[in-house]
Amino acid sequence: MAEVRRWSGNDTTKYSIYNKELDQLEAFVRTHKKIYIFGEGKIGTAVAHYFRQSGFRFDGCVTSDDMEWMKSDYSQNPYGIVMGVGDGLFFEILPVLYRFMHDKDIFIPSSDVRENMGNAFSIDYARENFWINIFTESQCNLNCKSCSTFAPVCKSGRYEVDQLKKDLLRIKALNIPKINFINFTGGETFLHPQLLELFSCARKLFPEIPMNCYTNGLKILSVEDSYLSAIHEWGITLIITEYPLPGLHLEEAYQRLDRLGVSYNVIYSEGQKYFSKRPLDFTKSTPKYKYYMCPRYKMCDSLFLYKGKFYKCIYAFMSNAFNQAFGTSLITQREDYLDIYKIKPDDIYQYMISRIPYCGYCSPIEELVPWGISEKRIEEWS
Ligand code: SF4
Ligand code: SF4
């Protein structure tokens, strides 16, 4: 599996986050004039999708029904086969292939890769697991180094209540079959001056959907009881991420939430906290096929909603803020987002399972950054 190591140890070495298998697959494709994917089911379809997204050339999918012509074709023009079926079918397929093919012409992705691709590139899986992150507020009162939303260097920007109402009405009209939950995120959500109105607007339109609000907890002690009670009444669960800020003790805040009946969960900080940084490559030269192992890409069954658009990745979403802060020229393309006023539900799932052009800006490494306060330097993100 990929060498993803996060949140542990005292080492800030840069790790490759890519499974070497993908590099081997790229070499396999490059060195074979003709490639077939074996399998047309969930895994075969997913592998074919990955090939298309990565710009890998292939000549179609084959199944056991094709063995006769495959045999005669191979004897004249040897080709490569990439296995796109589950382990359970190997015992009946591989012995037949090995009867007429050389080992070097059969590429078998690991079980993990095949299984993960089968889910990550499945429309059915996306439809079943979908959720929405409403990006409320771009600024933050903590300003962590290498913050993935670029909060320390963002100019002010927030979701206005009227705009959110309009956008949520549009989402309701889209009749998306399943929205598992709605998260309110930022920046720091509690800095939004009309946060309660955002909650009320969302709750009235989606009375049954579980809703969470992410916060660093710093403001919980300074808001009125009535503010916290309203959070309880709108049925919002707070997700409080703890940071090792010297002198910060949130126990009193938790007691207050308990007293007022507010539902909350805590993401604890145990000892040294680390941030996962994807250094930006301003030349946008990361090969297409590497996008798939990005943890942000793989983890997310959700889209960010901000002012009429869905974004798969916050990096693409915040490119303008980054450009304004540092004078860079990160470009967001049309394929990096969805305009919610120009789509139908199936477009959402197709977008979710697809690579976005912005992935070319992310270096194929992940760096562990010990948590600290930002000095607003470009090196924190590059
Ligand atoms: S708490 Fe830190 S990581 Fe979270 S939004 Fe604020 S600056 Fe970014
Ligand atoms: S733009 Fe693509 S590669 Fe970069 S963090 Fe987002 S999903 Fe990952």
Short mmCIF file of N, CA, C and O in Angstrom, two decimals, residues 201-250:
data_model
loop_
_atom_site.label_atom_id
_atom_site.label_comp_id
_atom_site.label_asym_id
_atom_site.label_seq_id
_atom_site.Cartn_x
_atom_site.Cartn_y
_atom_site.Cartn_z
N CYS A 201 -31.41 28.38 7.96
CA CYS A 201 -31.76 28.26 6.54
C CYS A 201 -31.61 26.80 6.08
O CYS A 201 -32.51 26.24 5.44
N ALA A 202 -30.49 26.18 6.44
CA ALA A 202 -30.25 24.79 6.00
C ALA A 202 -31.24 23.84 6.67
O ALA A 202 -31.80 22.94 6.03
N ARG A 203 -31.48 24.05 7.97
CA ARG A 203 -32.36 23.12 8.70
C ARG A 203 -33.79 23.17 8.19
O ARG A 203 -34.47 22.15 8.08
N LYS A 204 -34.26 24.40 7.85
CA LYS A 204 -35.65 24.51 7.36
C LYS A 204 -35.81 23.80 6.01
O LYS A 204 -36.85 23.22 5.73
N LEU A 205 -34.77 23.84 5.21
CA LEU A 205 -34.88 23.20 3.89
C LEU A 205 -34.61 21.70 3.94
O LEU A 205 -35.13 20.93 3.14
N PHE A 206 -33.80 21.29 4.90
CA PHE A 206 -33.45 19.86 5.01
C PHE A 206 -33.65 19.39 6.45
O PHE A 206 -32.68 19.16 7.19
N PRO A 207 -34.92 19.26 6.88
CA PRO A 207 -35.19 18.97 8.29
C PRO A 207 -34.63 17.62 8.76
O PRO A 207 -34.35 17.45 9.94
N GLU A 208 -34.46 16.67 7.85
CA GLU A 208 -34.10 15.31 8.29
C GLU A 208 -32.60 15.00 8.20
O GLU A 208 -32.16 13.97 8.68
N ILE A 209 -31.85 15.84 7.55
CA ILE A 209 -30.44 15.47 7.29
C ILE A 209 -29.55 15.82 8.49
O ILE A 209 -29.59 16.94 8.99
N PRO A 210 -28.74 14.87 8.99
CA PRO A 210 -27.81 15.19 10.08
C PRO A 210 -26.86 16.31 9.66
O PRO A 210 -26.40 16.34 8.51
N MET A 211 -26.60 17.24 10.58
CA MET A 211 -25.73 18.38 10.25
C MET A 211 -24.66 18.56 11.32
O MET A 211 -24.94 18.45 12.52
N ASN A 212 -23.43 18.85 10.88
CA ASN A 212 -22.30 19.08 11.77
C ASN A 212 -21.69 20.43 11.47
O ASN A 212 -21.72 20.89 10.32
N CYS A 213 -21.08 21.02 12.48
CA CYS A 213 -20.35 22.27 12.26
C CYS A 213 -18.95 22.12 12.83
O CYS A 213 -18.78 21.84 14.03
N TYR A 214 -17.93 22.29 11.99
CA TYR A 214 -16.54 22.18 12.43
C TYR A 214 -16.06 23.50 13.04
O TYR A 214 -16.35 24.57 12.50
N THR A 215 -15.36 23.41 14.14
CA THR A 215 -14.84 24.60 14.80
C THR A 215 -13.57 24.25 15.56
O THR A 215 -13.38 23.09 15.96
N ASN A 216 -12.72 25.26 15.79
CA ASN A 216 -11.55 25.02 16.65
C ASN A 216 -11.89 25.26 18.11
O ASN A 216 -11.04 25.12 18.99
N GLY A 217 -13.12 25.67 18.41
CA GLY A 217 -13.60 25.77 19.78
C GLY A 217 -13.21 27.05 20.50
O GLY A 217 -13.69 27.30 21.62
N LEU A 218 -12.38 27.89 19.89
CA LEU A 218 -11.86 29.06 20.61
C LEU A 218 -12.96 30.03 21.02
O LEU A 218 -12.83 30.74 22.01
N LYS A 219 -14.04 30.08 20.24
CA LYS A 219 -15.08 31.09 20.51
C LYS A 219 -16.20 30.56 21.41
O LYS A 219 -17.09 31.32 21.78
N ILE A 220 -16.14 29.29 21.75
CA ILE A 220 -17.28 28.72 22.49
C ILE A 220 -17.48 29.41 23.84
O ILE A 220 -18.61 29.58 24.29
N LEU A 221 -16.40 29.82 24.46
CA LEU A 221 -16.54 30.44 25.78
C LEU A 221 -17.02 31.88 25.71
O LEU A 221 -17.51 32.42 26.70
N SER A 222 -16.90 32.50 24.55
CA SER A 222 -17.23 33.93 24.51
C SER A 222 -18.61 34.23 23.91
O SER A 222 -19.04 35.37 23.91
N VAL A 223 -19.31 33.21 23.39
CA VAL A 223 -20.66 33.49 22.86
C VAL A 223 -21.68 33.33 23.98
O VAL A 223 -21.41 32.72 25.01
N GLU A 224 -22.87 33.92 23.74
CA GLU A 224 -23.95 33.86 24.74
C GLU A 224 -24.50 32.44 24.86
O GLU A 224 -24.44 31.67 23.91
N ASP A 225 -25.11 32.16 26.03
CA ASP A 225 -25.80 30.89 26.20
C ASP A 225 -26.85 30.69 25.11
O ASP A 225 -27.02 29.60 24.56
N SER A 226 -27.57 31.79 24.78
CA SER A 226 -28.66 31.68 23.81
C SER A 226 -28.12 31.25 22.43
O SER A 226 -28.80 30.56 21.67
N TYR A 227 -26.89 31.64 22.13
CA TYR A 227 -26.26 31.27 20.85
C TYR A 227 -26.06 29.75 20.80
O TYR A 227 -26.41 29.08 19.82
N LEU A 228 -25.52 29.23 21.90
CA LEU A 228 -25.27 27.78 21.94
C LEU A 228 -26.58 27.00 21.98
O LEU A 228 -26.71 25.93 21.37
N SER A 229 -27.57 27.56 22.69
CA SER A 229 -28.87 26.88 22.75
C SER A 229 -29.49 26.80 21.36
O SER A 229 -30.14 25.81 21.00
N ALA A 230 -29.28 27.86 20.56
CA ALA A 230 -29.83 27.85 19.20
C ALA A 230 -29.17 26.74 18.37
O ALA A 230 -29.83 26.08 17.56
N ILE A 231 -27.88 26.53 18.60
CA ILE A 231 -27.19 25.44 17.87
C ILE A 231 -27.85 24.10 18.21
O ILE A 231 -28.10 23.26 17.34
N HIS A 232 -28.16 23.95 19.49
CA HIS A 232 -28.86 22.73 19.93
C HIS A 232 -30.23 22.65 19.25
O HIS A 232 -30.61 21.60 18.73
N GLU A 233 -30.95 23.77 19.24
CA GLU A 233 -32.30 23.73 18.68
C GLU A 233 -32.31 23.43 17.18
O GLU A 233 -33.23 22.78 16.68
N TRP A 234 -31.31 23.89 16.48
CA TRP A 234 -31.26 23.61 15.04
C TRP A 234 -30.71 22.20 14.76
O TRP A 234 -30.59 21.80 13.61
N GLY A 235 -30.40 21.48 15.82
CA GLY A 235 -29.96 20.09 15.63
C GLY A 235 -28.60 19.98 14.96
O GLY A 235 -28.37 19.10 14.12
N ILE A 236 -27.70 20.88 15.33
CA ILE A 236 -26.36 20.86 14.76
C ILE A 236 -25.40 20.23 15.77
O ILE A 236 -25.38 20.63 16.94
N THR A 237 -24.58 19.30 15.34
CA THR A 237 -23.53 18.73 16.19
C THR A 237 -22.22 19.47 15.91
O THR A 237 -21.83 19.62 14.74
N LEU A 238 -21.58 19.95 16.97
CA LEU A 238 -20.28 20.61 16.79
C LEU A 238 -19.18 19.55 16.72
O LEU A 238 -19.19 18.59 17.50
N ILE A 239 -18.28 19.71 15.77
CA ILE A 239 -17.09 18.86 15.72
C ILE A 239 -15.92 19.79 16.08
O ILE A 239 -15.57 20.68 15.30
N ILE A 240 -15.37 19.58 17.25
CA ILE A 240 -14.35 20.51 17.77
C ILE A 240 -12.97 19.88 17.57
O ILE A 240 -12.68 18.81 18.11
N THR A 241 -12.15 20.54 16.78
CA THR A 241 -10.78 20.06 16.59
C THR A 241 -9.88 20.77 17.59
O THR A 241 -9.82 22.01 17.59
N GLU A 242 -9.22 20.01 18.43
CA GLU A 242 -8.32 20.63 19.42
C GLU A 242 -6.95 20.90 18.79
O GLU A 242 -6.45 20.09 18.02
N TYR A 243 -6.38 22.02 19.17
CA TYR A 243 -5.03 22.38 18.73
C TYR A 243 -4.18 22.64 19.97
O TYR A 243 -4.70 23.15 20.97
N PRO A 244 -2.88 22.33 19.89
CA PRO A 244 -2.05 22.48 21.09
C PRO A 244 -1.59 23.91 21.33
O PRO A 244 -0.40 24.18 21.48
N LEU A 245 -2.55 24.83 21.32
CA LEU A 245 -2.22 26.23 21.56
C LEU A 245 -1.86 26.38 23.04
O LEU A 245 -2.65 26.00 23.91
N PRO A 246 -0.66 26.94 23.35
CA PRO A 246 -0.28 27.05 24.76
C PRO A 246 -1.36 27.79 25.56
O PRO A 246 -1.88 28.81 25.13
N GLY A 247 -1.71 27.23 26.69
CA GLY A 247 -2.68 27.88 27.58
C GLY A 247 -4.13 27.61 27.20
O GLY A 247 -5.04 28.05 27.90
N LEU A 248 -4.35 26.90 26.11
CA LEU A 248 -5.74 26.63 25.71
C LEU A 248 -6.25 25.37 26.39
O LEU A 248 -5.68 24.29 26.23
N HIS A 249 -7.31 25.53 27.17
CA HIS A 249 -7.94 24.38 27.80
C HIS A 249 -9.43 24.48 27.52
O HIS A 249 -10.07 25.44 27.96
N LEU A 250 -9.93 23.53 26.80
CA LEU A 250 -11.33 23.63 26.37
C LEU A 250 -12.31 22.94 27.32
O LEU A 250 -13.50 22.92 27.05
#
